[in-house]
Amino acid sequence: LIKTALMEERFDEVPGLVEQLLLIEPGNLESMMTAGRVLFESGKLVEAAKWFRRIQEKLSSYPKVQYYIARIK
């Protein structure tokens, strides 16, 4: 569903879909990163930062998470 929302440019739906996926797969960092990137690119920096921090808490060395956090500050 996440990939479909991205393909159909329904970006506002992505964070909610990721939250639903995390109920089933709580460690899915790739999907969390997708939610963060979508929010970042939509200019929703506060919400994006929350996703990036969640990823950082689970795996601080996750690729590009430091980059996006630095860009938000």
Coordinates of N, CA and C in Angstrom, one line a residue:
L1 N 0.8 -1.2 0.0 CA 0.0 0.0 0.0 C 0.9 1.3 0.0
I2 N 2.0 1.2 0.7 CA 2.9 2.4 0.8 C 3.4 2.7 -0.6
K3 N 3.9 1.7 -1.3 CA 4.4 1.9 -2.7 C 3.3 2.4 -3.6
T4 N 2.1 1.9 -3.5 CA 1.0 2.4 -4.3 C 0.7 3.8 -4.1
A5 N 0.7 4.2 -2.8 CA 0.5 5.6 -2.4 C 1.6 6.5 -3.0
L6 N 2.8 6.1 -3.0 CA 3.9 6.8 -3.5 C 3.7 7.0 -5.0
M7 N 3.4 5.9 -5.7 CA 3.3 5.9 -7.2 C 2.1 6.8 -7.6
E8 N 1.1 6.8 -6.8 CA -0.1 7.6 -7.1 C 0.0 9.0 -6.6
E9 N 1.2 9.3 -6.0 CA 1.4 10.6 -5.4 C 0.4 11.0 -4.3
R10 N 0.0 10.1 -3.6 CA -0.9 10.3 -2.4 C 0.0 10.4 -1.2
F11 N 0.9 11.4 -1.2 CA 1.9 11.5 -0.2 C 1.4 11.7 1.3
D12 N 0.3 12.4 1.4 CA -0.3 12.6 2.7 C -0.7 11.3 3.4
E13 N -0.9 10.3 2.7 CA -1.3 9.0 3.2 C -0.2 8.1 3.7
V14 N 1.0 8.4 3.3 CA 2.2 7.6 3.5 C 2.5 7.4 5.0
P15 N 2.6 8.5 5.8 CA 2.9 8.3 7.3 C 1.9 7.4 8.0
G16 N 0.6 7.6 7.7 CA -0.4 6.8 8.3 C -0.3 5.3 7.9
L17 N 0.0 5.1 6.7 CA 0.2 3.7 6.2 C 1.5 3.1 6.9
V18 N 2.5 3.9 7.0 CA 3.7 3.3 7.7 C 3.4 3.0 9.2
E19 N 2.6 3.8 9.8 CA 2.2 3.5 11.2 C 1.5 2.2 11.3
Q20 N 0.6 2.0 10.3 CA -0.2 0.7 10.3 C 0.8 -0.5 10.1
L21 N 1.8 -0.3 9.2 CA 2.7 -1.4 8.9 C 3.6 -1.7 10.2
L22 N 3.9 -0.6 10.9 CA 4.7 -0.8 12.1 C 4.0 -1.6 13.2
L23 N 2.7 -1.6 13.2 CA 2.0 -2.5 14.1 C 2.3 -4.0 13.8
I24 N 2.6 -4.3 12.6 CA 2.9 -5.6 12.2 C 4.4 -5.9 12.2
E25 N 5.1 -4.9 11.7 CA 6.6 -5.0 11.6 C 7.2 -3.8 12.2
P26 N 7.3 -3.8 13.6 CA 7.8 -2.7 14.3 C 9.3 -2.2 13.9
G27 N 10.0 -3.1 13.4 CA 11.4 -2.7 13.0 C 11.7 -2.4 11.6
N28 N 10.6 -2.0 10.9 CA 10.8 -1.7 9.4 C 11.3 -0.3 9.2
L29 N 12.6 -0.2 9.3 CA 13.3 1.1 9.2 C 13.2 1.8 7.8
E30 N 13.2 0.9 6.8 CA 13.0 1.5 5.4 C 11.7 2.2 5.3
S31 N 10.6 1.7 5.8 CA 9.3 2.3 5.7 C 9.3 3.6 6.5
M32 N 9.9 3.6 7.7 CA 10.0 4.7 8.5 C 10.8 5.9 7.8
M33 N 11.9 5.5 7.1 CA 12.6 6.5 6.4 C 11.8 7.0 5.2
T34 N 11.0 6.2 4.6 CA 10.2 6.7 3.5 C 9.2 7.8 4.0
A35 N 8.6 7.5 5.2 CA 7.7 8.5 5.8 C 8.4 9.8 6.1
G36 N 9.6 9.7 6.7 CA 10.3 10.9 7.0 C 10.7 11.7 5.7
R37 N 11.1 11.0 4.7 CA 11.5 11.7 3.5 C 10.3 12.3 2.8
V38 N 9.2 11.7 2.8 CA 8.0 12.3 2.2 C 7.6 13.5 2.9
L39 N 7.6 13.5 4.2 CA 7.3 14.7 5.0 C 8.3 15.8 4.8
F40 N 9.6 15.4 4.8 CA 10.7 16.3 4.6 C 10.5 17.1 3.3
E41 N 10.3 16.3 2.2 CA 10.1 16.9 0.9 C 8.8 17.7 0.7
S42 N 7.9 17.5 1.6 CA 6.6 18.2 1.6 C 6.7 19.5 2.5
G43 N 7.9 19.7 3.1 CA 8.1 20.8 3.9 C 7.6 20.7 5.4
K44 N 7.2 19.5 5.7 CA 6.7 19.2 7.1 C 7.8 18.7 7.9
L45 N 8.7 19.7 8.3 CA 10.0 19.3 8.9 C 9.9 18.8 10.3
V46 N 8.9 19.4 11.1 CA 8.7 18.9 12.5 C 8.3 17.4 12.5
E47 N 7.4 17.1 11.6 CA 6.9 15.7 11.6 C 8.0 14.8 11.0
A48 N 8.7 15.3 10.0 CA 9.8 14.5 9.5 C 10.9 14.2 10.5
A49 N 11.2 15.2 11.3 CA 12.2 15.0 12.4 C 11.8 13.9 13.3
K50 N 10.5 13.9 13.6 CA 10.1 12.8 14.6 C 10.3 11.4 14.0
W51 N 10.1 11.2 12.7 CA 10.4 9.9 12.1 C 11.9 9.6 12.1
F52 N 12.7 10.7 11.7 CA 14.1 10.4 11.7 C 14.7 10.1 13.1
R53 N 14.1 10.8 14.1 CA 14.6 10.4 15.5 C 14.2 9.0 15.9
R54 N 13.0 8.6 15.5 CA 12.6 7.2 15.8 C 13.6 6.2 15.1
I55 N 14.0 6.5 13.9 CA 14.9 5.6 13.3 C 16.3 5.7 14.0
Q56 N 16.7 6.9 14.4 CA 18.0 7.0 15.1 C 18.0 6.3 16.4
E57 N 16.9 6.2 17.1 CA 16.8 5.5 18.3 C 17.0 4.0 18.1
K58 N 16.5 3.5 17.0 CA 16.6 2.1 16.7 C 18.0 1.7 16.1
L59 N 18.5 2.6 15.3 CA 19.8 2.3 14.6 C 20.4 3.6 14.2
S60 N 21.3 4.1 15.0 CA 21.8 5.5 14.8 C 22.7 5.5 13.5
S61 N 23.1 4.4 13.0 CA 24.0 4.4 11.8 C 23.2 4.2 10.5
Y62 N 21.8 4.2 10.6 CA 21.0 4.0 9.4 C 21.4 5.1 8.4
P63 N 21.6 4.6 7.1 CA 22.0 5.6 6.1 C 21.1 6.8 5.9
K64 N 21.7 7.9 5.8 CA 21.1 9.2 5.5 C 20.3 9.8 6.7
V65 N 20.1 9.1 7.8 CA 19.2 9.6 8.8 C 19.9 10.9 9.4
Q66 N 21.3 10.8 9.6 CA 22.0 12.0 10.1 C 21.9 13.1 9.2
Y67 N 22.0 12.8 7.9 CA 21.9 13.9 6.8 C 20.6 14.7 7.0
Y68 N 19.5 14.0 7.0 CA 18.2 14.6 7.1 C 18.0 15.4 8.4
I69 N 18.5 14.8 9.5 CA 18.4 15.5 10.8 C 19.2 16.8 10.7
A70 N 20.4 16.8 10.2 CA 21.2 17.9 10.0 C 20.6 19.0 9.1
R71 N 19.9 18.6 8.1 CA 19.3 19.5 7.2 C 18.1 20.2 7.8
I72 N 17.4 19.5 8.8 CA 16.3 20.1 9.5 C 16.7 21.2 10.5
K73 N 17.9 20.9 11.1 CA 18.3 21.9 12.2 C 18.7 23.2 11.6

